[in-house]
Short mmCIF file of C-alpha atoms in Angstrom, two decimals:
data_model
loop_
_atom_site.label_atom_id
_atom_site.label_comp_id
_atom_site.label_asym_id
_atom_site.label_seq_id
_atom_site.Cartn_x
_atom_site.Cartn_y
_atom_site.Cartn_z
CA MET V 1 -46.47 5.21 47.32
CA ARG V 2 -47.00 8.98 47.41
CA GLN V 3 -50.00 10.87 46.09
CA ARG V 4 -51.26 10.49 42.56
CA LEU V 5 -49.73 12.75 39.94
CA ILE V 6 -51.77 13.58 36.86
CA ASN V 7 -49.58 14.41 33.90
CA LYS V 8 -50.98 15.90 30.72
CA THR V 9 -47.91 16.03 28.49
CA ALA V 10 -47.84 19.09 26.27
CA GLN V 11 -47.62 18.31 22.57
CA PRO V 12 -44.41 19.48 20.87
CA GLN V 13 -44.55 21.98 18.04
CA GLU V 14 -44.33 20.33 14.65
CA THR V 15 -44.48 21.47 11.06
CA LEU V 16 -47.52 19.29 10.40
CA THR V 17 -50.92 20.95 10.60
CA ALA V 18 -53.06 20.13 13.61
CA GLY V 19 -55.35 17.95 11.51
CA ARG V 20 -52.57 15.97 9.89
CA MET V 21 -50.77 15.58 13.22
CA ALA V 22 -53.91 14.24 14.92
CA ALA V 23 -54.59 11.86 12.06
CA ARG V 24 -51.02 10.61 12.04
CA SER V 25 -51.06 10.15 15.81
CA ALA V 26 -54.17 7.97 15.55
CA VAL V 27 -52.60 5.81 12.85
CA VAL V 28 -49.33 5.38 14.74
CA THR V 29 -51.13 4.53 17.98
CA GLU V 30 -52.75 1.59 16.19
CA ALA V 31 -49.73 0.61 14.10
CA VAL V 32 -46.84 0.82 16.56
CA SER V 33 -47.27 -1.56 19.45
CA LEU V 34 -44.87 -1.50 22.37
CA PRO V 35 -43.16 -4.73 21.18
CA SER V 36 -42.73 -3.17 17.73
CA LEU V 37 -41.32 -0.02 19.29
CA LEU V 38 -38.78 -2.09 21.18
CA PHE V 39 -37.85 -4.85 18.75
CA ASP V 40 -38.93 -4.07 15.17
CA SER V 41 -35.77 -3.34 13.17
CA THR V 42 -37.84 -2.27 10.13
CA LEU V 43 -39.53 0.60 12.00
CA SER V 44 -38.92 4.03 10.50
CA ARG V 45 -37.47 6.80 12.63
CA GLU V 46 -40.68 8.80 12.24
CA ASP V 47 -42.79 5.90 13.53
CA TRP V 48 -40.31 5.27 16.36
CA ILE V 49 -40.60 8.87 17.53
CA GLU V 50 -44.39 8.91 17.34
CA GLY V 51 -44.61 5.53 19.07
CA LEU V 52 -42.25 6.71 21.78
CA LYS V 53 -44.43 9.76 22.40
CA HIS V 54 -47.55 7.62 22.71
CA HIS V 55 -46.20 4.78 24.86
CA SER V 56 -44.09 6.97 27.14
CA LYS V 57 -47.13 9.09 27.90
CA THR V 58 -49.40 6.06 28.44
CA LEU V 59 -47.00 4.06 30.59
CA THR V 60 -45.83 7.02 32.64
CA ASN V 61 -49.34 8.26 33.35
CA LEU V 62 -50.43 4.85 34.58
CA LEU V 63 -47.47 4.08 36.86
CA LEU V 64 -46.88 7.57 38.25
CA THR V 65 -50.57 7.84 39.13
CA ASP V 66 -50.62 4.45 40.88
CA GLN V 67 -53.03 2.91 38.37
CA ILE V 68 -51.54 -0.56 38.72
CA LYS V 69 -54.63 -2.44 37.60
CA GLU V 70 -54.83 -0.32 34.46
CA PHE V 71 -51.09 -0.76 33.88
CA ASN V 72 -51.47 -4.54 34.06
CA ALA V 73 -54.25 -4.33 31.47
CA TYR V 74 -51.98 -2.20 29.28
CA LEU V 75 -49.17 -4.77 29.52
CA GLU V 76 -51.59 -7.59 28.76
CA SER V 77 -52.84 -5.75 25.67
CA GLN V 78 -49.27 -5.20 24.45
CA PHE V 79 -47.59 -8.44 25.50
CA GLY V 80 -50.58 -10.79 25.73
CA SER V 81 -49.68 -12.89 22.72
CA GLU V 82 -46.08 -14.05 22.59
CA ILE V 83 -43.98 -12.62 19.80
CA SER V 84 -42.68 -15.32 17.52
CA GLU V 85 -39.46 -13.66 16.40
CA LEU V 86 -37.98 -10.94 18.58
CA LYS V 87 -35.08 -8.97 17.22
CA LYS V 88 -31.89 -8.95 19.27
CA GLY V 89 -30.99 -5.28 18.94
CA LEU V 90 -32.39 -3.79 22.14
CA THR V 91 -31.63 -6.86 24.25
CA GLU V 92 -27.95 -6.51 23.38
CA ILE V 93 -27.63 -2.87 24.46
CA ASP V 94 -25.76 -2.22 27.70
CA TYR V 95 -28.32 -0.20 29.64
CA LYS V 96 -25.94 1.00 32.36
CA PRO V 97 -24.02 3.65 30.36
CA ILE V 98 -27.31 4.98 28.99
CA LEU V 99 -29.03 5.26 32.36
CA GLN V 100 -25.85 6.60 33.94
CA ASP V 101 -25.80 9.44 31.41
CA LEU V 102 -29.51 10.24 31.72
CA LEU V 103 -29.62 10.01 35.53
CA GLN V 104 -26.44 12.04 35.90
CA THR V 105 -28.16 14.66 33.76
CA ALA V 106 -31.03 14.58 36.25
CA ILE V 107 -28.49 15.19 39.03
CA LEU V 108 -27.09 18.13 37.05
CA ILE V 109 -30.60 19.55 36.63
CA GLU V 110 -31.24 19.39 40.38
CA HIS V 111 -27.74 20.66 41.20
CA SER V 112 -28.09 23.54 38.73
CA THR V 113 -31.03 25.00 40.64
CA ILE V 114 -29.44 24.92 44.10
CA PRO V 115 -26.74 27.66 43.77
CA PRO V 116 -29.17 30.17 42.15
CA TYR V 117 -31.74 29.57 44.90
CA LEU V 118 -29.11 29.83 47.65
CA THR V 119 -27.61 32.97 46.10
CA ALA V 120 -30.96 34.75 46.07
CA LEU V 121 -31.61 33.56 49.62
CA TYR V 122 -28.23 34.69 50.98
CA SER V 123 -28.55 38.09 49.28
CA ILE V 124 -31.62 39.02 51.36
CA LYS V 125 -30.53 41.30 54.18
CA ASP V 126 -31.04 40.00 57.73
CA GLY V 127 -34.30 41.02 59.33
CA THR V 128 -36.12 41.54 56.02
CA ASN V 129 -38.30 39.48 53.70
CA ALA V 130 -38.84 36.73 56.25
CA LEU V 131 -41.65 35.03 54.31
CA ALA V 132 -39.84 35.19 50.97
CA SER V 133 -36.68 33.84 52.62
CA GLN V 134 -38.62 30.95 54.12
CA ILE V 135 -40.11 30.07 50.73
CA ILE V 136 -36.77 30.14 48.88
CA ARG V 137 -35.02 28.17 51.64
CA SER V 138 -37.72 25.48 51.62
CA VAL V 139 -37.36 24.98 47.87
CA ALA V 140 -33.55 24.85 48.00
CA VAL V 141 -33.67 22.18 50.72
CA GLU V 142 -36.10 20.09 48.66
CA GLU V 143 -33.86 20.35 45.58
CA MET V 144 -31.05 18.87 47.67
CA LEU V 145 -33.47 16.10 48.63
CA HIS V 146 -34.22 15.47 44.95
CA LEU V 147 -30.51 15.23 44.15
CA ILE V 148 -29.98 12.62 46.85
CA MET V 149 -32.99 10.58 45.73
CA VAL V 150 -31.72 10.49 42.14
CA CYS V 151 -28.46 9.15 43.63
CA ASN V 152 -30.56 6.46 45.31
CA VAL V 153 -31.98 5.48 41.89
CA LEU V 154 -28.46 5.23 40.45
CA ASN V 155 -27.28 3.10 43.37
CA ALA V 156 -30.30 0.84 42.99
CA ILE V 157 -29.20 0.13 39.41
CA ASP V 158 -25.64 -0.50 40.69
CA ILE V 159 -24.23 2.68 39.12
CA GLN V 160 -22.04 4.90 41.30
CA PRO V 161 -23.47 8.44 41.44
CA SER V 162 -21.12 11.39 41.03
CA VAL V 163 -21.85 14.81 42.52
CA ASN V 164 -18.49 16.38 43.43
CA LYS V 165 -16.29 16.13 40.35
CA GLN V 166 -15.47 19.16 38.23
CA GLU V 167 -17.65 17.93 35.37
CA ASN V 168 -20.61 17.75 37.77
CA TYR V 169 -20.48 21.46 38.50
CA PRO V 170 -22.93 23.82 36.78
CA THR V 171 -21.30 26.83 35.08
CA TYR V 172 -23.35 30.01 35.17
CA PRO V 173 -25.05 31.50 33.27
CA MET V 174 -26.37 28.31 31.70
CA LYS V 175 -29.35 26.66 30.10
CA LEU V 176 -30.80 23.57 31.68
CA PRO V 177 -29.94 20.42 29.68
CA MET V 178 -33.38 20.38 28.05
CA ASN V 179 -35.18 22.22 25.26
CA VAL V 180 -35.62 25.53 27.13
CA ASP V 181 -35.06 29.06 25.86
CA PHE V 182 -33.91 30.85 29.00
CA TYR V 183 -30.73 31.06 31.07
CA ILE V 184 -30.35 30.58 34.79
CA GLY V 185 -27.61 32.17 36.83
CA LEU V 186 -26.40 33.53 40.13
CA GLU V 187 -28.29 36.75 40.87
CA THR V 188 -29.40 38.77 43.84
CA PHE V 189 -32.97 38.49 45.15
CA SER V 190 -35.20 40.45 42.77
CA SER V 191 -38.38 40.14 40.74
CA ASN V 192 -36.15 39.09 37.82
CA SER V 193 -34.49 36.22 39.69
CA ILE V 194 -37.85 35.02 41.06
CA ALA V 195 -39.31 35.13 37.53
CA THR V 196 -36.44 32.87 36.42
CA PHE V 197 -37.19 30.48 39.27
CA ILE V 198 -40.83 30.36 38.15
CA ALA V 199 -39.66 29.42 34.64
CA ILE V 200 -37.39 26.69 36.04
CA GLU V 201 -40.26 25.09 37.94
CA SER V 202 -42.89 25.46 35.20
CA PRO V 203 -45.45 22.62 35.30
CA THR V 204 -46.05 20.27 32.41
CA LYS V 205 -49.82 20.60 32.54
CA PRO V 206 -51.57 23.83 31.50
CA LEU V 207 -54.45 23.62 33.98
CA VAL V 208 -54.70 23.11 37.73
CA LYS V 209 -57.57 22.82 40.16
CA ALA V 210 -58.58 26.15 41.65
CA PRO V 211 -57.74 26.04 45.39
CA LYS V 212 -60.61 24.82 47.54
CA TYR V 213 -60.35 23.97 51.20
CA ASP V 214 -62.23 21.88 53.69
CA HIS V 215 -63.49 24.32 56.31
CA GLU V 216 -62.60 21.79 58.99
CA ILE V 217 -58.91 22.18 58.11
CA ASP V 218 -57.21 25.03 59.91
CA THR V 219 -55.16 26.65 57.16
CA SER V 220 -53.64 29.13 59.59
CA ALA V 221 -51.13 26.40 60.42
CA LEU V 222 -49.95 26.55 56.84
CA TYR V 223 -49.56 30.32 57.04
CA SER V 224 -47.46 30.00 60.15
CA GLN V 225 -45.34 27.18 58.73
CA ARG V 226 -44.64 29.10 55.51
CA ALA V 227 -45.03 32.59 56.33
CA ALA V 228 -26.43 1.98 17.34
CA VAL V 229 -26.39 -1.98 17.46
CA GLN V 230 -28.28 -2.19 14.13
CA GLU V 231 -28.40 0.39 11.37
CA ASN V 232 -31.99 1.32 12.21
CA ASN V 233 -32.00 0.54 15.91
CA PHE V 234 -33.09 3.81 17.46
CA TRP V 235 -32.52 2.74 21.08
CA THR V 236 -29.14 4.36 21.39
CA LEU V 237 -28.04 7.01 23.87
CA GLU V 238 -27.67 9.53 21.05
CA ASN V 239 -31.20 8.99 19.78
CA MET V 240 -32.74 8.84 23.25
CA LYS V 241 -31.06 12.10 24.25
CA GLY V 242 -32.05 13.56 20.88
CA PHE V 243 -35.68 12.77 21.58
CA ILE V 244 -35.37 14.58 24.91
CA MET V 245 -33.76 17.65 23.35
CA GLU V 246 -36.50 17.88 20.71
CA ASN V 247 -39.54 17.11 22.87
CA VAL V 248 -38.81 17.92 26.53
CA HIS V 249 -39.47 21.46 27.75
CA THR V 250 -39.88 21.14 31.53
CA ILE V 251 -38.19 19.30 34.39
CA GLY V 252 -41.37 17.27 34.88
CA GLU V 253 -41.31 16.14 31.25
CA TYR V 254 -37.65 15.13 31.61
CA TYR V 255 -38.49 12.89 34.54
CA ASP V 256 -41.43 11.40 32.63
CA VAL V 257 -39.24 10.35 29.69
CA LEU V 258 -36.43 9.21 31.99
CA PHE V 259 -38.90 7.07 33.93
CA PHE V 260 -40.15 5.52 30.68
CA TYR V 261 -36.59 4.61 29.67
CA ILE V 262 -35.99 2.98 33.08
CA VAL V 263 -39.15 0.87 32.71
CA ILE V 264 -38.16 -0.12 29.17
CA PHE V 265 -34.79 -1.45 30.35
CA GLN V 266 -36.53 -3.27 33.19
CA ILE V 267 -38.84 -4.92 30.63
CA ILE V 268 -35.83 -5.99 28.56
CA ALA V 269 -34.05 -7.33 31.66
CA TYR V 270 -37.15 -9.37 32.50
CA TYR V 271 -37.25 -10.79 28.98
CA LYS V 272 -33.57 -11.72 29.04
CA GLU V 273 -34.02 -13.53 32.36
CA HIS V 274 -37.34 -15.29 31.73
CA GLY V 275 -37.61 -15.57 27.94
CA THR V 276 -41.07 -14.01 28.08
CA LEU V 277 -42.40 -10.49 28.39
CA PRO V 278 -43.92 -9.31 31.70
CA LYS V 279 -47.71 -9.27 32.05
CA SER V 280 -48.03 -7.43 35.39
CA PHE V 281 -46.40 -4.82 37.58
CA GLU V 282 -45.64 -7.52 40.16
CA GLU V 283 -43.49 -9.36 37.62
CA LEU V 284 -41.78 -6.13 36.57
CA ASN V 285 -41.20 -4.59 39.98
CA THR V 286 -38.21 -6.46 41.41
CA GLY V 287 -34.98 -7.92 40.07
CA GLY V 288 -33.90 -7.03 36.56
CA ILE V 289 -31.80 -3.88 36.47
CA PHE V 290 -32.11 -3.36 40.24
CA THR V 291 -28.92 -5.11 41.30
CA GLY V 292 -27.42 -2.42 43.55
CA LYS V 293 -26.49 -2.87 47.19
CA PRO V 294 -29.27 -1.79 49.61
CA SER V 295 -26.53 -0.71 52.02
CA LYS V 296 -25.72 2.26 49.76
CA GLN V 297 -29.22 3.72 49.96
CA ILE V 298 -29.77 6.96 51.85
CA ARG V 299 -32.81 6.29 54.03
CA PRO V 300 -35.18 8.76 55.72
CA GLU V 301 -33.62 8.33 59.15
CA GLN V 302 -30.19 9.21 57.70
CA TYR V 303 -31.25 12.43 55.99
CA TYR V 304 -31.06 15.57 58.07
CA GLY V 305 -32.82 18.02 55.76
CA SER V 306 -36.35 19.27 56.38
CA GLY V 307 -39.15 19.36 53.86
CA GLY V 308 -40.37 16.50 51.71
CA LYS V 309 -39.98 12.79 52.17
CA LEU V 310 -36.86 10.86 51.22
CA HIS V 311 -37.45 7.52 49.50
CA PHE V 312 -34.96 4.67 49.20
CA VAL V 313 -34.95 2.57 46.04
CA GLU V 314 -34.62 -1.20 45.83
CA ALA V 315 -37.14 -1.91 43.05
CA LEU V 316 -39.32 -0.15 40.48
CA ASP V 317 -41.85 0.95 43.10
CA GLY V 318 -39.06 2.94 44.76
CA VAL V 319 -38.32 4.76 41.49
CA ILE V 320 -42.03 5.58 41.23
CA ALA V 321 -42.04 7.03 44.75
CA VAL V 322 -38.92 9.12 44.01
CA PHE V 323 -40.28 10.54 40.76
CA GLN V 324 -43.68 11.23 42.35
CA GLU V 325 -41.99 13.16 45.14
CA ILE V 326 -39.81 15.19 42.77
CA LYS V 327 -42.62 15.99 40.35
CA GLY V 328 -45.13 16.69 43.11
CA GLN V 329 -42.83 19.13 44.90
CA GLY V 330 -41.92 20.84 41.66
CA GLU V 331 -45.17 21.25 39.79
CA GLY V 332 -47.99 20.01 42.02
CA ALA V 333 -49.81 16.77 42.80
CA ASP V 334 -53.17 15.38 41.73
CA ASP V 335 -53.82 18.36 39.42
CA SER V 336 -53.53 20.73 42.39
CA ILE V 337 -51.20 23.54 43.41
CA PHE V 338 -50.05 21.45 46.38
CA ASP V 339 -47.14 19.03 46.56
CA VAL V 340 -49.38 16.52 48.37
CA ASP V 341 -53.10 15.90 48.26
CA PRO V 342 -54.75 18.36 50.73
CA SER V 343 -56.51 15.38 52.29
CA GLN V 344 -53.05 14.29 53.49
CA PHE V 345 -52.75 17.47 55.53
CA GLU V 346 -51.16 15.55 58.36
CA GLU V 347 -48.10 15.08 56.13
CA GLY V 348 -47.71 18.84 55.92
CA MET V 349 -49.66 20.61 53.18
CA GLU V 350 -47.41 22.82 51.06
CA LEU V 351 -47.53 24.39 47.65
CA ALA V 352 -45.41 23.05 44.80
CA HIS V 353 -42.27 25.05 43.98
CA TYR V 354 -43.78 26.79 40.96
CA PHE V 355 -46.65 28.18 43.00
CA ARG V 356 -44.46 29.12 45.97
CA PHE V 357 -42.32 31.32 43.73
CA LYS V 358 -45.41 32.86 42.14
CA GLU V 359 -46.57 33.90 45.61
CA VAL V 360 -43.32 35.81 46.14
CA PHE V 361 -43.41 37.38 42.67
CA HIS V 362 -47.03 38.56 43.00
CA GLU V 363 -46.73 39.37 46.73
CA HIS V 364 -49.84 37.37 47.61
CA PHE V 365 -50.59 33.92 48.99
CA TYR V 366 -52.87 31.54 47.12
CA LEU V 367 -54.83 30.70 50.26
CA GLY V 368 -58.05 32.67 50.63
CA GLY V 369 -58.02 34.02 47.09
CA ASN V 370 -60.97 34.25 44.70
CA TYR V 371 -60.31 32.31 41.51
CA GLU V 372 -63.82 32.15 40.07
CA PRO V 373 -62.95 34.59 37.25
CA PHE V 374 -60.24 32.19 36.06
CA MET V 375 -62.14 28.91 36.46
CA ASP V 376 -63.79 26.76 33.80
CA GLU V 377 -66.87 24.63 34.33
CA ASN V 378 -64.73 21.87 35.87
CA GLY V 379 -63.16 24.10 38.49
CA MET V 380 -59.85 24.22 36.62
CA MET V 381 -57.76 27.34 36.09
CA PRO V 382 -54.57 28.06 34.10
CA VAL V 383 -51.38 27.38 36.04
CA THR V 384 -50.38 30.95 35.18
CA THR V 385 -53.22 32.31 37.36
CA PRO V 386 -51.71 34.73 39.90
CA PRO V 387 -52.34 34.27 43.64
CA THR V 388 -55.02 36.61 44.96
CA GLY V 389 -55.15 35.70 48.64
CA LYS V 390 -53.58 37.21 51.73
CA ASP V 391 -50.77 39.74 51.22
CA LEU V 392 -47.21 38.46 51.23
CA PRO V 393 -45.15 41.61 51.76
CA VAL V 394 -41.88 41.79 49.82
CA GLU V 395 -39.20 44.48 50.09
CA TRP V 396 -37.39 44.08 46.81
CA ASP V 397 -34.76 46.68 47.67
CA GLU V 398 -33.63 44.84 50.81
CA ALA V 399 -31.03 42.71 49.03
CA TYR V 400 -27.34 43.19 48.38
CA PRO V 401 -26.54 44.49 44.85
CA MET V 402 -24.45 41.48 43.88
CA LYS V 403 -22.77 41.32 40.48
CA PRO V 404 -24.62 38.70 38.39
CA ASN V 405 -22.72 35.48 37.80
CA PRO V 406 -19.48 36.50 39.50
CA LYS V 407 -16.26 34.53 39.08
CA VAL V 408 -13.53 34.24 41.66
CA GLU V 409 -11.20 35.67 39.01
CA ASP V 410 -13.12 38.94 39.35
CA TYR V 411 -11.59 39.32 42.81
CA ILE V 412 -7.96 38.78 41.83
CA LYS V 413 -7.00 42.45 42.42
CA ASN V 414 -8.23 42.27 46.02
CA LYS V 415 -6.25 39.56 47.81
CA GLU V 416 -8.53 39.41 50.85
CA LEU V 417 -11.70 39.28 48.76
CA HIS V 418 -10.16 36.68 46.48
CA ALA V 419 -9.22 34.53 49.48
CA GLN V 420 -12.79 34.77 50.79
CA GLY V 421 -14.17 33.71 47.40
CA VAL V 422 -11.84 30.72 47.28
CA GLU V 423 -12.75 29.73 50.85
CA PHE V 424 -16.46 29.81 50.00
CA ASN V 425 -15.83 27.48 47.07
CA LYS V 426 -13.86 25.15 49.32
CA THR V 427 -16.76 25.01 51.76
CA TYR V 428 -19.14 24.20 48.92
CA ARG V 429 -16.74 21.52 47.69
CA ARG V 430 -16.67 20.01 51.20
CA LEU V 431 -20.47 19.96 51.23
CA LEU V 432 -20.53 18.06 47.93
CA ASP V 433 -17.75 15.76 49.15
CA ALA V 434 -19.88 14.88 52.18
CA ILE V 435 -22.83 14.06 49.94
CA GLN V 436 -20.58 12.02 47.63
CA SER V 437 -19.22 10.01 50.54
CA ALA V 438 -22.76 9.40 51.80
CA VAL V 439 -24.03 8.06 48.46
CA GLU V 440 -20.99 5.78 48.33
CA GLY V 441 -22.24 4.09 51.50
CA ASN V 442 -20.92 6.32 54.29
CA GLN V 443 -24.28 7.78 55.24
CA ARG V 444 -23.09 9.36 58.48
CA GLU V 445 -21.12 11.86 56.39
CA LEU V 446 -24.43 13.64 55.76
CA GLU V 447 -24.22 14.98 59.30
CA LYS V 448 -21.43 17.28 58.14
CA SER V 449 -23.68 18.88 55.55
CA ILE V 450 -25.54 20.89 58.21
CA MET V 451 -22.29 22.45 59.42
CA TYR V 452 -21.24 23.29 55.87
CA MET V 453 -24.60 24.88 55.05
CA TYR V 454 -24.30 27.27 58.00
CA ALA V 455 -20.74 28.14 56.96
CA LEU V 456 -21.84 28.76 53.37
CA LYS V 457 -24.37 31.36 54.39
CA GLU V 458 -21.93 33.25 56.61
CA GLN V 459 -19.24 33.27 53.93
CA ALA V 460 -21.68 34.26 51.17
CA VAL V 461 -23.08 37.20 53.17
CA ASN V 462 -19.56 38.41 53.95
CA LEU V 463 -18.82 38.45 50.22
CA MET V 464 -22.08 40.22 49.37
CA LYS V 465 -21.41 43.02 51.84
CA GLN V 466 -18.23 44.08 50.01
CA PRO V 467 -18.33 46.51 47.06
CA LEU V 468 -16.73 45.21 43.88
CA ASP V 469 -17.19 48.36 41.81
CA SER V 470 -19.35 51.48 41.87
CA GLN V 471 -22.54 49.52 41.16
CA ASN V 472 -22.05 45.95 42.29
CA ASN V 473 -20.96 43.99 45.32
CA ALA V 474 -19.12 40.70 45.32
CA GLY V 475 -20.89 37.38 45.82
CA PRO V 476 -20.49 33.59 45.95
CA THR V 477 -19.35 31.90 42.75
CA PHE V 478 -19.99 28.16 43.41
CA GLN V 479 -16.97 27.19 41.28
CA TYR V 480 -15.02 23.96 41.47
CA THR V 481 -11.83 24.20 43.47
CA GLU V 482 -9.16 21.81 44.65
CA LEU V 483 -8.84 21.30 48.40
#
C-alpha cells in the first residue's frame, strides 16, 4: 500500500451548542454500535446520522492509514459476539446502483477539475511562466490518473464506468457535487483562477507538519523537477447522498465517506455469503462485491501519463491504495505537505495539489522557507500558511484574455471561429472515447490519448489568440459534441 494518510475530519456546523454536541456525540458513540447502525430498524434518523459520522471516521482512519491490526481489533469489538436477530433491510439492498451513482459522482468530481486546469494552462503564452505551467500541468495529469483509478474501482465491482456520455460532461460554471459554496469554471491563468484551484484542492485537516528536510537529501532535484426497503431503513441512495450533501465539504471528505460505504457493502456481502460478520481485514479483503473481470483493469504498464502511481483494483486493498493515492496527491500524506512521505524520496517527492497551487499564488516555493512563526509546540502549522521559500516568479499578465466560460454558440457569427470551437470539442470527445474504450477492456486505446492531448493544446491556443470582442478572446469550451 501507499503511504499513511492521517485524516482529521472537520466537524460539520450544527445548531447544537458545542457542549451539547460533544455530550451527544459521547452518548451516541456508546449507544450506536456498527451492527446497530447497519441492521437496527428502530434506530432514529438522528442516531443514524451521528453513528454514521462516528463509524465512518473510525473505520476510514484505520484502513486508509494502514492500521490493519487496529482495524481487526475494531471489528472484533463490534462483531465479536454474534447478533441473535439481524434485520433483513440492508442485506436486501442492491448495492450496485448505489455504488454506481456515488462512484460516477467521483468521476464527475475528477473530470470537473480537468478542463479548468487545462484552460488555465493553455492560456499561458509560450515562453512565459515555465514553473507555473509545469505545476498546473502536473496536477491536470494526476487528475486524469485519479479518474482512471476510480474507473478501476467501478470495474472491480463489476460496474461499467462511463466517462464519455453527454451526462458525464461538466457544464461550466458549476459547483462541485458536494457542500461547497464556490463555483469553478473555465478561466484564463490569473490569481483568481489559481485561488479557485486552491479552494478545489482544500485539505480536510486544518493543520500540517511544517516542512523539515533531511540534510542528506538533495532537494535541488525537486526544484529542477518542478521548477427505502423499510420505513426507517436509512441505507438508501437518497439518504446516503443526503448525508454527503449535508456533511461533506472537501474532495478528501467525499472519498472518506465513499470508502466507508464501499466497506459497508463488503461487510454485508460477507455476511450474506458466510452467515457471520467478518472479524478481520483478511476475511473482508477479497470476494464479496469484488466480482469484476481483472482483464478490464488499467494497470501501471498500460498507463502513459506521468506523475503519480496507477493502482489496479481486484480487492479491498486495491481500493485503499487508490483512495490513498488520490487523497495524498490532493491534500497531502502523513500530515505533511507532500503527496508521499519524504522518506520515500526515491518515488519522487512532490507537494500535494493544494500546496502546489499555493506556491503559484504566493509566488514562492515551500522549500527553504521559515515557518517557525506559524508553528505550534508539535511542529504543526495551519494548512493556510503561505510558502516563504525560494522565489517562484509569475508573470500574471502573460496569459490570453479569454472570455470566462465560453460556449461554442458565442462563435456562431464567425464561421471559421465556430468551426475551430467545434473541432476542439470533437478532439476532446475523442480523448474521452479513448479512455472509455480503455476502461471497457481495450487498454491499448490509451495510447491515442497522448496524440489527442497534443492536439487539444494546439487547438485551444489557436482559439485563445483570436479576439471575440473588444475585451475578450475566444477559448476552448469543453462541450459535448457528436462525432
